[in-house]
CSV table of C-alpha atoms (C1' of nucleotides) in Angstrom, one decimal:
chain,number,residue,atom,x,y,z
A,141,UNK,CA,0.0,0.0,0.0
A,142,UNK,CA,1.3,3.2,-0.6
A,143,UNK,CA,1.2,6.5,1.2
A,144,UNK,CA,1.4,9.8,0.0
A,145,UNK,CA,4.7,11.8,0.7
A,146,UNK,CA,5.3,13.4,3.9
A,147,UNK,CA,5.2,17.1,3.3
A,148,UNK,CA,8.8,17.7,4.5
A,149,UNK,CA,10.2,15.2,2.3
A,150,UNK,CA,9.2,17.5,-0.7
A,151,UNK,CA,10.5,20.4,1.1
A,152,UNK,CA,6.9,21.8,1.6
A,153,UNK,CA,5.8,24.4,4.0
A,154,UNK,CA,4.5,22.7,7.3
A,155,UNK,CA,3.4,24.7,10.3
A,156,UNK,CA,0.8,27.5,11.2
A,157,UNK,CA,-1.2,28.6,7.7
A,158,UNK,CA,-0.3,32.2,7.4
A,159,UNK,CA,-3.8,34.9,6.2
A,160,UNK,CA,-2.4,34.9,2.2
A,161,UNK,CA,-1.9,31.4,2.4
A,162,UNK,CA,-5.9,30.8,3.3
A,163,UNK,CA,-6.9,33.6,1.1
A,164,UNK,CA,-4.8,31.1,-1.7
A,165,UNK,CA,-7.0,28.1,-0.7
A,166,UNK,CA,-10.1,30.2,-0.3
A,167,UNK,CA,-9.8,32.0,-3.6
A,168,UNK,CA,-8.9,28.8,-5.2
A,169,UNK,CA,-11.7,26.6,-3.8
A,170,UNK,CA,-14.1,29.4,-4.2
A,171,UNK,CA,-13.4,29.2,-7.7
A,172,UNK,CA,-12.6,25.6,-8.8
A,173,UNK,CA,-13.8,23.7,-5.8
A,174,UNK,CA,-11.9,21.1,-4.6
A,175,UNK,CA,-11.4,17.6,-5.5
A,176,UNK,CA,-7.8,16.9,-6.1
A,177,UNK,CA,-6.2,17.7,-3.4
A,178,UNK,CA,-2.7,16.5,-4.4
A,179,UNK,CA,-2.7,18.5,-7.0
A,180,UNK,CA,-4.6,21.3,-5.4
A,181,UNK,CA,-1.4,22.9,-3.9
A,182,UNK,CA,0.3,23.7,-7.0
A,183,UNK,CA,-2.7,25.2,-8.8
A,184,UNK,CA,-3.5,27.2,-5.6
A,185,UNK,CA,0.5,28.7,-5.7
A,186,UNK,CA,0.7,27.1,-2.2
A,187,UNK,CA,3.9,25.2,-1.1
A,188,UNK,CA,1.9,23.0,0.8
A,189,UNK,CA,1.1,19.4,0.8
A,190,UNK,CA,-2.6,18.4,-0.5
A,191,UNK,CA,-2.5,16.8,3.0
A,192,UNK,CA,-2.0,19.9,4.7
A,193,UNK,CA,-4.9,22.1,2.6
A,194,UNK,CA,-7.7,19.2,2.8
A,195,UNK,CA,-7.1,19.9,7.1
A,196,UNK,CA,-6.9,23.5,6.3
A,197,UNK,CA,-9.7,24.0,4.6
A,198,UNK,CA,-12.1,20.9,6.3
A,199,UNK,CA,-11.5,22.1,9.6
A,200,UNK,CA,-11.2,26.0,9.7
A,201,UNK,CA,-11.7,27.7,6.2
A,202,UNK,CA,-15.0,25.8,5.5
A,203,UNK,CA,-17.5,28.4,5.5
A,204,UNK,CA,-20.4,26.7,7.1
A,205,UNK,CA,-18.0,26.1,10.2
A,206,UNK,CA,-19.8,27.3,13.4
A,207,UNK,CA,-17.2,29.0,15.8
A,208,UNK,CA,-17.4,29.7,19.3
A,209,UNK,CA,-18.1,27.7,22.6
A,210,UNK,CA,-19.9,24.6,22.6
A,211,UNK,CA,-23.4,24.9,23.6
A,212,UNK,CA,-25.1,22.6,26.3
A,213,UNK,CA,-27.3,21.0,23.3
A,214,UNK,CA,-24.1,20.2,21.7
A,215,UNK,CA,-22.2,19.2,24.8
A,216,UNK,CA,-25.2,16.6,25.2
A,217,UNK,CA,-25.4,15.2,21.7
A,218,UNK,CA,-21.6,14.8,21.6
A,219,UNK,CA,-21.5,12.9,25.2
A,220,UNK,CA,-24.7,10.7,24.3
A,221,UNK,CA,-23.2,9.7,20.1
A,222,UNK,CA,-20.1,9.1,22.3
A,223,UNK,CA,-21.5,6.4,24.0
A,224,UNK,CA,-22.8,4.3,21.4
A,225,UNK,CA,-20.6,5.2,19.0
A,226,UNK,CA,-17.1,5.7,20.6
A,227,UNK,CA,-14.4,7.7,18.8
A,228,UNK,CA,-16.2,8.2,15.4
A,229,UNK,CA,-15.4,11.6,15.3
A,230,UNK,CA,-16.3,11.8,11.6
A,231,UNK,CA,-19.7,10.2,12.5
A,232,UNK,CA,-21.0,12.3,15.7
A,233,UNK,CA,-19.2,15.9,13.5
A,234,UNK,CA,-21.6,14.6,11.2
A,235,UNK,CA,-24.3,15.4,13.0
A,236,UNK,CA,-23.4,18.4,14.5
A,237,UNK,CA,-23.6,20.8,11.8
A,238,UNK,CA,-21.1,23.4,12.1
A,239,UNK,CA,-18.6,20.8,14.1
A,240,UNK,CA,-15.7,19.3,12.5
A,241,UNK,CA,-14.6,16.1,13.8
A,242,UNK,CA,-11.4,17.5,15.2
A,243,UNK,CA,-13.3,20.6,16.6
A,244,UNK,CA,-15.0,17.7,18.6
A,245,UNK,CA,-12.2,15.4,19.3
A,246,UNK,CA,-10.3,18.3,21.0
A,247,UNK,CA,-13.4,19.0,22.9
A,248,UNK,CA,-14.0,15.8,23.9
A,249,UNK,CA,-10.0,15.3,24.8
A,250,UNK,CA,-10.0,18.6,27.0
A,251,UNK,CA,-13.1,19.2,28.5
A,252,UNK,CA,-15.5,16.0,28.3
A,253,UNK,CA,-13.1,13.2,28.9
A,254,UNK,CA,-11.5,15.1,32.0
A,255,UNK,CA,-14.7,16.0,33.3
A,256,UNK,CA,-16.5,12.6,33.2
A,257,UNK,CA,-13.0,11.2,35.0
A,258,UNK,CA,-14.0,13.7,37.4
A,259,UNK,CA,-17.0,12.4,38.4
A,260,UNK,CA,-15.8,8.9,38.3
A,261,UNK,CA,-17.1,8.0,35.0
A,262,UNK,CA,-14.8,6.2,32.5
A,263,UNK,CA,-15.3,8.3,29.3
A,264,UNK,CA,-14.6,5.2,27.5
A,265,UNK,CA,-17.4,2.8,28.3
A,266,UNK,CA,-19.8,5.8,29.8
A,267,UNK,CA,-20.2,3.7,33.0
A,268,UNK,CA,-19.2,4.2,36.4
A,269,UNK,CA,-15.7,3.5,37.3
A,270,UNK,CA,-16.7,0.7,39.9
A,271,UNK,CA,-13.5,0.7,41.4
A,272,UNK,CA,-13.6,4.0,42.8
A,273,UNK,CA,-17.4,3.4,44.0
A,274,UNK,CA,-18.4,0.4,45.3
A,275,UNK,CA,-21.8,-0.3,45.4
A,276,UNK,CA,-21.5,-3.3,47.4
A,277,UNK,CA,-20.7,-1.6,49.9
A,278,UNK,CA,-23.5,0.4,50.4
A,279,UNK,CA,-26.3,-2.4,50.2
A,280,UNK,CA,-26.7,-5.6,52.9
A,281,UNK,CA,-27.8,-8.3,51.9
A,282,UNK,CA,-31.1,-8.6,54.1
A,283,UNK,CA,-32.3,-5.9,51.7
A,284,UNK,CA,-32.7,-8.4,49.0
A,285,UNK,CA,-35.8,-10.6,48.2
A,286,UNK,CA,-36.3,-13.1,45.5
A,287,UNK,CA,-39.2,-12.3,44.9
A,288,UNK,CA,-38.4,-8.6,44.5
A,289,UNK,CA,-35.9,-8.7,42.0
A,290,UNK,CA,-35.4,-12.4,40.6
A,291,UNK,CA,-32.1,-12.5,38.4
A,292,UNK,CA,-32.9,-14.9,36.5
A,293,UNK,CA,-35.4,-13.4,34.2
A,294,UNK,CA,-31.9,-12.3,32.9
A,295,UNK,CA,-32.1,-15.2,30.7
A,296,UNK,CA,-32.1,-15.3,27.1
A,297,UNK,CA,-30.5,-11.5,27.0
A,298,UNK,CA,-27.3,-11.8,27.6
A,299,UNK,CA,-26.4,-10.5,24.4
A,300,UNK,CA,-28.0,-7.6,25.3
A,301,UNK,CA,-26.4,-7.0,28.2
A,302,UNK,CA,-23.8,-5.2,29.1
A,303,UNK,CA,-21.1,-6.8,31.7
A,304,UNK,CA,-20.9,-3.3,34.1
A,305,UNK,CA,-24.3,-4.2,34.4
A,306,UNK,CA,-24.1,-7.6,35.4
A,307,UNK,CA,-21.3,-6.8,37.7
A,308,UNK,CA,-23.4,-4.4,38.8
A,309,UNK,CA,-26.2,-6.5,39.7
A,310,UNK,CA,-23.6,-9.4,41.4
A,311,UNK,CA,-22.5,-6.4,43.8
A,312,UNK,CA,-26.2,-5.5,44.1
A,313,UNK,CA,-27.3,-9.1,45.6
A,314,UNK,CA,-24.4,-11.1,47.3
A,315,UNK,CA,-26.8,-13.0,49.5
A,316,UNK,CA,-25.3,-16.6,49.7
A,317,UNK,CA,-29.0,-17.7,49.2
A,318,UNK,CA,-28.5,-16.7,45.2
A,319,UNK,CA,-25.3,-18.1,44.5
A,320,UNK,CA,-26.7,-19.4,41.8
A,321,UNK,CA,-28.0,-16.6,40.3
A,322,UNK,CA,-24.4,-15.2,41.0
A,323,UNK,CA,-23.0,-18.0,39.2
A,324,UNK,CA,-25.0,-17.7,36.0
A,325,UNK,CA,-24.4,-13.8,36.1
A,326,UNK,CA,-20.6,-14.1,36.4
A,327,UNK,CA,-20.3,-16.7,33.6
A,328,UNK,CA,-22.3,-13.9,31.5
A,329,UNK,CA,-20.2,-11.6,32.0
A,330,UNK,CA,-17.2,-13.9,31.2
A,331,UNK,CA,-18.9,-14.5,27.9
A,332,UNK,CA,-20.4,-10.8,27.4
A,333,UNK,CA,-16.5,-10.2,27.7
A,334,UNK,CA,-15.3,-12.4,25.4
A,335,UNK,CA,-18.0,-11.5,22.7
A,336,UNK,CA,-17.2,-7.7,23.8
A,337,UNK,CA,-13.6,-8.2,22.9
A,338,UNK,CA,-14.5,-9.5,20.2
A,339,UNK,CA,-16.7,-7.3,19.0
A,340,UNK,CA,-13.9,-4.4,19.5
A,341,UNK,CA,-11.5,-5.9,18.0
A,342,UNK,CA,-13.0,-7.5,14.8
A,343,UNK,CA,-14.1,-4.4,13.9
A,344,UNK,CA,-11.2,-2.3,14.5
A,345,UNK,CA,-13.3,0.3,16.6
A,346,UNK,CA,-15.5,0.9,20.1
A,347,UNK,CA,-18.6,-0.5,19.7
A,348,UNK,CA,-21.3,-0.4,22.5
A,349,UNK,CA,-22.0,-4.2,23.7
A,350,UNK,CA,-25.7,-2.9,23.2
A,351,UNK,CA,-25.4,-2.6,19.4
A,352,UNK,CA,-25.6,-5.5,16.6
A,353,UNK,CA,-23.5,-4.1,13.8
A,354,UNK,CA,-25.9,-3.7,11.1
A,355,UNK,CA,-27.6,-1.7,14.3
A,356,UNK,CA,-24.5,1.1,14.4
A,357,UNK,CA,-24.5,1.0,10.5
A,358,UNK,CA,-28.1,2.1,10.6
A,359,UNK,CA,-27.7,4.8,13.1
A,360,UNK,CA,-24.3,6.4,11.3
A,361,UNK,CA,-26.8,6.2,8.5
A,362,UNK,CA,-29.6,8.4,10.0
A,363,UNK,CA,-30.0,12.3,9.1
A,364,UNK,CA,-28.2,14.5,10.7
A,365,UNK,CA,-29.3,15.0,14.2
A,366,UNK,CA,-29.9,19.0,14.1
A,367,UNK,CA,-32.3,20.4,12.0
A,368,UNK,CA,-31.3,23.8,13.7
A,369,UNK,CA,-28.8,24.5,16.0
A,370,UNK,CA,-31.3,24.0,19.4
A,371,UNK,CA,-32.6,20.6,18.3
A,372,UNK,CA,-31.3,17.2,19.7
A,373,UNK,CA,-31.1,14.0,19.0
A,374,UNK,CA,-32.8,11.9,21.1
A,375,UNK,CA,-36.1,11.5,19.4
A,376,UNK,CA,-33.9,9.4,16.7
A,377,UNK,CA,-31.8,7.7,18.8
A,378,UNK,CA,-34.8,7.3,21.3
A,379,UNK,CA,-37.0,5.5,18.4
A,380,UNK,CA,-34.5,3.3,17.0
A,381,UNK,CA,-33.5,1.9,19.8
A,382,UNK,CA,-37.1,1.5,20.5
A,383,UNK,CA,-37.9,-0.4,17.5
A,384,UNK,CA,-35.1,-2.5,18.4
A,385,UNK,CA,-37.0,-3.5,21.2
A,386,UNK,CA,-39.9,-6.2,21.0
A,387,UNK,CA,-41.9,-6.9,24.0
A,388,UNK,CA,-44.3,-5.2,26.3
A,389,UNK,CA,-42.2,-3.9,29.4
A,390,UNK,CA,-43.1,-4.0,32.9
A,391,UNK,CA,-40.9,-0.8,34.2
A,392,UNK,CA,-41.5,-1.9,37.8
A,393,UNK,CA,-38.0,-2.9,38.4
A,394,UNK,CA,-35.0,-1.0,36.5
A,395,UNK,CA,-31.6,0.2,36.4
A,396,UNK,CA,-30.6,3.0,34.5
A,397,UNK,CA,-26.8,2.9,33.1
A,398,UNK,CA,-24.7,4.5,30.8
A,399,UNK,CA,-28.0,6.4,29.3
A,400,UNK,CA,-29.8,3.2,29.1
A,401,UNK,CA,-33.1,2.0,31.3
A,402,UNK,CA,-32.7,-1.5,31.3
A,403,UNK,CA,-36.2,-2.9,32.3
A,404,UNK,CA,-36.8,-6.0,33.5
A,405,UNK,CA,-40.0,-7.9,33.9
A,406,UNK,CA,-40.7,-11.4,34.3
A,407,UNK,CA,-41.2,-11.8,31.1
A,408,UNK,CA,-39.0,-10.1,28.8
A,409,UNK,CA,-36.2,-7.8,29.5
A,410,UNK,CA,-35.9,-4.4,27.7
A,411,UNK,CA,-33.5,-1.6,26.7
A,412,UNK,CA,-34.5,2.4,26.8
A,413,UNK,CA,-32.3,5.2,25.7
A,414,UNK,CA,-33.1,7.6,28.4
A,415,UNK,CA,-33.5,11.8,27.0
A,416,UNK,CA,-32.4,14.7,28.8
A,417,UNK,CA,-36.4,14.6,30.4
A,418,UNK,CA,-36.8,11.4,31.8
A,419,UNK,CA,-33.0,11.3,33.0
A,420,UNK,CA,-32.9,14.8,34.6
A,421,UNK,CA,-32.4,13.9,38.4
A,422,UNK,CA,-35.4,14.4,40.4
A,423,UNK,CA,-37.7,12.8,42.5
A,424,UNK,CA,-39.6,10.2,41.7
A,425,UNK,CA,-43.3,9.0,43.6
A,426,UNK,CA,-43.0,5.4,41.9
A,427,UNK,CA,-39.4,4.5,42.6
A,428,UNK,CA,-36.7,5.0,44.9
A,429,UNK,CA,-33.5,6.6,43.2
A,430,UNK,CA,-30.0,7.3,44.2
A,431,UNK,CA,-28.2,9.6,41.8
A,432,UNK,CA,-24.6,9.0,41.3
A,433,UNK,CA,-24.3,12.7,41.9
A,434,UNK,CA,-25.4,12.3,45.9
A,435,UNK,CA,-22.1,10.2,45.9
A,436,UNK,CA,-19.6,11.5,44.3
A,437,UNK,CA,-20.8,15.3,43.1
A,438,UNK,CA,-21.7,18.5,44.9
A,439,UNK,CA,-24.0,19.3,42.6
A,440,UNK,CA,-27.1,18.0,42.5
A,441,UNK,CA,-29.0,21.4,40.9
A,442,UNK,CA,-30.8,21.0,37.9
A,443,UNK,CA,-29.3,23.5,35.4
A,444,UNK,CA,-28.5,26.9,36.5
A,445,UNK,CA,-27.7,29.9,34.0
A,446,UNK,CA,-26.0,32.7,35.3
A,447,UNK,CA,-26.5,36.3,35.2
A,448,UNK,CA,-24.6,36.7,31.9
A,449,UNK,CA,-26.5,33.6,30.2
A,450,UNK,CA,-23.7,31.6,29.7
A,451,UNK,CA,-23.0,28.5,31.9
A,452,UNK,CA,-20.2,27.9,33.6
A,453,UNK,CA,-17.7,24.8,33.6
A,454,UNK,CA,-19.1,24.0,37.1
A,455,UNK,CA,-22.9,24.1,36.1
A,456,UNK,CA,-22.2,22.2,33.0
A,457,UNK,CA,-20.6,19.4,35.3
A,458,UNK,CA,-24.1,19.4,36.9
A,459,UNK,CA,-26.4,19.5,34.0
A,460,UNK,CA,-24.7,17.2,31.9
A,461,UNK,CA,-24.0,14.3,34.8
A,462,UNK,CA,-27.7,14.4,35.9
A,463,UNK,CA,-28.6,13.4,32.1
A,464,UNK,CA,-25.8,10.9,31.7
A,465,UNK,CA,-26.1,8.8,34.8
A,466,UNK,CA,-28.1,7.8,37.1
A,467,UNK,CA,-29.2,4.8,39.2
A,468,UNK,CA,-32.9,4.1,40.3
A,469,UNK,CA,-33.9,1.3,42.6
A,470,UNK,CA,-37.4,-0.8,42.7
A,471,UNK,CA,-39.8,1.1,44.7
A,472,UNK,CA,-40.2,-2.1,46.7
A,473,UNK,CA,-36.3,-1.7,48.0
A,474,UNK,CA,-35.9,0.5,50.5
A,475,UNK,CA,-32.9,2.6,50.4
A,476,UNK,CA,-33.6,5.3,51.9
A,477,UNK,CA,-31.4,4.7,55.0
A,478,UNK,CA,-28.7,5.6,52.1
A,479,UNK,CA,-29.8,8.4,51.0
B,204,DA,C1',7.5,42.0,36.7
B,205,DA,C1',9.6,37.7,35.6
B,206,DT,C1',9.4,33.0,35.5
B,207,DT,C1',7.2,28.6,35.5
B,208,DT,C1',3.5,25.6,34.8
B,209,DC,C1',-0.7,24.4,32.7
B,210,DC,C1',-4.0,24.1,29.1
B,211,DC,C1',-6.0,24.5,24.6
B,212,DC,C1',-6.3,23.6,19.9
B,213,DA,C1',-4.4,23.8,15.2
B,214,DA,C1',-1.7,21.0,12.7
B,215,DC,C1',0.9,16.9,11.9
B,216,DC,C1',1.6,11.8,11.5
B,217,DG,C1',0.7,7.2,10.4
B,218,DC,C1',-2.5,4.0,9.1
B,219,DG,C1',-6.3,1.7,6.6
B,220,DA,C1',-9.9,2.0,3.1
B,221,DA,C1',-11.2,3.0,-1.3
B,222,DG,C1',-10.2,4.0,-5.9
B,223,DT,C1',-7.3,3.7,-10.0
B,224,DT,C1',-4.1,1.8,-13.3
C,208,DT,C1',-4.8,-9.5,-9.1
C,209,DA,C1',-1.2,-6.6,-7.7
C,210,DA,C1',0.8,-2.3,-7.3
C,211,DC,C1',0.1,2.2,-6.6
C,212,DT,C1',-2.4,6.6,-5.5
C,213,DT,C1',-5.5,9.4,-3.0
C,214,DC,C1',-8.4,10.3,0.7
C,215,DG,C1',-10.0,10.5,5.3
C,216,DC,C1',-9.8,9.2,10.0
C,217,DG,C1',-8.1,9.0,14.7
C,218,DG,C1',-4.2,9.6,17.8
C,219,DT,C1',-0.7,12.7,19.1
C,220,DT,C1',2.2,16.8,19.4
C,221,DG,C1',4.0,21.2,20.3
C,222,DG,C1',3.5,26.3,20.0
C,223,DG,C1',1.5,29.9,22.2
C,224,DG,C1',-1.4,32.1,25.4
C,225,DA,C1',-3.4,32.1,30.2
C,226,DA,C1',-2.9,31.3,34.9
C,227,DA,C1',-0.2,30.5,38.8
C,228,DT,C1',3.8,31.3,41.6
DNA sequence: AATTTCCCCAACCGCGAAGTT
DNA sequence: TAACTTCGCGGTTGGGGAAAT
């Protein structure tokens, strides 16, 4: 396979574009377009590599290139693509209009990533970081019943499932009585595992455990997201995972992770994509809840704006965790002594 | 005011995929 | 089918400005 020459081994220009040089490329493209971009360079009168222009021009001389700070629409979409698409930058700047995929990867790289860490979430998989908060911990085993929350309605799923959550559910109920149920939930996540891995590595990229492939082909397929800057995507997102779902749910009993409401009934066990309305932390009649951000979070605030109108790094922290995480408990398991 | 450290982001690098000969 | 070219993606770097000391 062969790759086109490094800039510097023609002697070319590398470094920060100086103003005549993007008036060359803008002039040029405004007039001929651009398709070639080897041989772009030349015709433009730049002494730059093809290489070099393409990036030039795709990521800050495109005129429909939206500048300034990322709005908390934006922050949203880009944190909730993230986590069922992974590092497709191409694929989330898609839809974000405005957004080039580097524009977003730095984002992500300086102020997402580090915040999410913050919090104790691992910005890879979107999930808690269950070494630095152990549920376990919190929860005796008296407090579990059989006949409240039987495991084993798990089955048949496990494809679905996604192994924090299984581990999750192991730390949840350690009662000795269950060990079975333990047992079949740890050699799930052994094989979720494997298939994970598998999955990851077959196909070169992240891939969320939740998603057949054809499944993430269909959704980097869909429209773009935003039909105007204010709109988001979960309406999409929200019905196709939907339709991927089959079965009437009971909601009685269900853990939200990594902005998914996995319901369980004894029947069938489903998968919702929760939106910024039903994930927003509040309080809710039906069920109890424990928001991750009682544990590891001062803020617990829905969002605040200040005087100026913008929001500040701090209130984002807020906003944004309240939509991407949260745990909620059967209303039939009492944990308010935690609370 | 001077120096150091930190942080951001534009740009580069290397690779694989797709296209062409 | 193989060799080569071009394009685009994702990871990484380093220059420069801001903040801290």
């Amino acid at each position: 396979m062969g790759r086109s020459p490094c800039c510097d081994k023609n002697g070319l220009k590398k470094g920060p574009w100086t103003p005549e040089e993007d008036q060359k490329l803008v002039d040029y493209i405004r007039k001929n377009g651009y398709g070639n971009w080897r041989t772009l360079p030349k015709n433009a009168g730049l002494e730059r590599c093809g290489k070099s222009c393409r990036l030039r021009w795709t990521n800050y001389l495109r005129p429909d290139i939206k500048r300034g700070r990322f709005s908390l629409e934006e922050e949203e979409a880009i944190i909730q693509l993230h986590s069922v698409l992974g590092n497709k930058w191409s694929t989330i700047a898609a839809r974000l209009p405005g957004r080039t995929d580097n524009e977003i990867k730095n984002y992500w790289n300086t102020h997402i990533r580090k915040r999410l860490l913050r919090m104790g979430i691992d910005p890879v998989t979107h999930n808690p970081r269950l070494d630095l908060l152990d549920l376990s911990s919190m929860l005796t085993p008296s407090l579990y019943n059989s006949s409240q929350m039987n495991i084993s309605r798990l089955l048949g799923v496990q494809t679905l499932l996604n192994p924090e959550l299984l581990r999750l559910a192991t730390s949840l109920f350690p009662s000795s009585q269950h060990r079975e149920n333990q047992n079949f939930l740890q050699q799930n996540v052994q094989e979720n595992n494997v298939n994970s891995t598998h999955d990851q590595v077959t196909n070169g990229q992240f891939m969320s455990p939740l998603m057949q492939p054809d499944q993430v082909q269909e959704f980097q397929n869909c429209a773009p997201i935003f039909s105007n800057d204010a709109q988001l995507m979960e309406p999409q997102l929200s019905n196709q995972l939907h339709n991927w779902q089959c079965n009437e749910m009971s909601n009685n009993d269900y853990v939200d992770l990594q902005n998914y409401r996995y319901y369980g009934s004894d029947q069938s066990f489903n998968i919702d994509h929760l939106t910024s309305e039903n994930s927003d932390f509040q309080s809710n009649g039906s069920n109890n809840m424990i928001s991750m951000t009682n544990v590891s979070t001062p803020i617990s605030s829905p969002r605040h704006i200040n005087s100026t109108g913008t929001i500040t790094e701090d209130e984002r922290e807020g906003y944004s965790f309240s939509s991407m995480m949260k745990f909620e408990f059967p209303n039939n398991l009492d944990i308010s002594c935690f609370l």
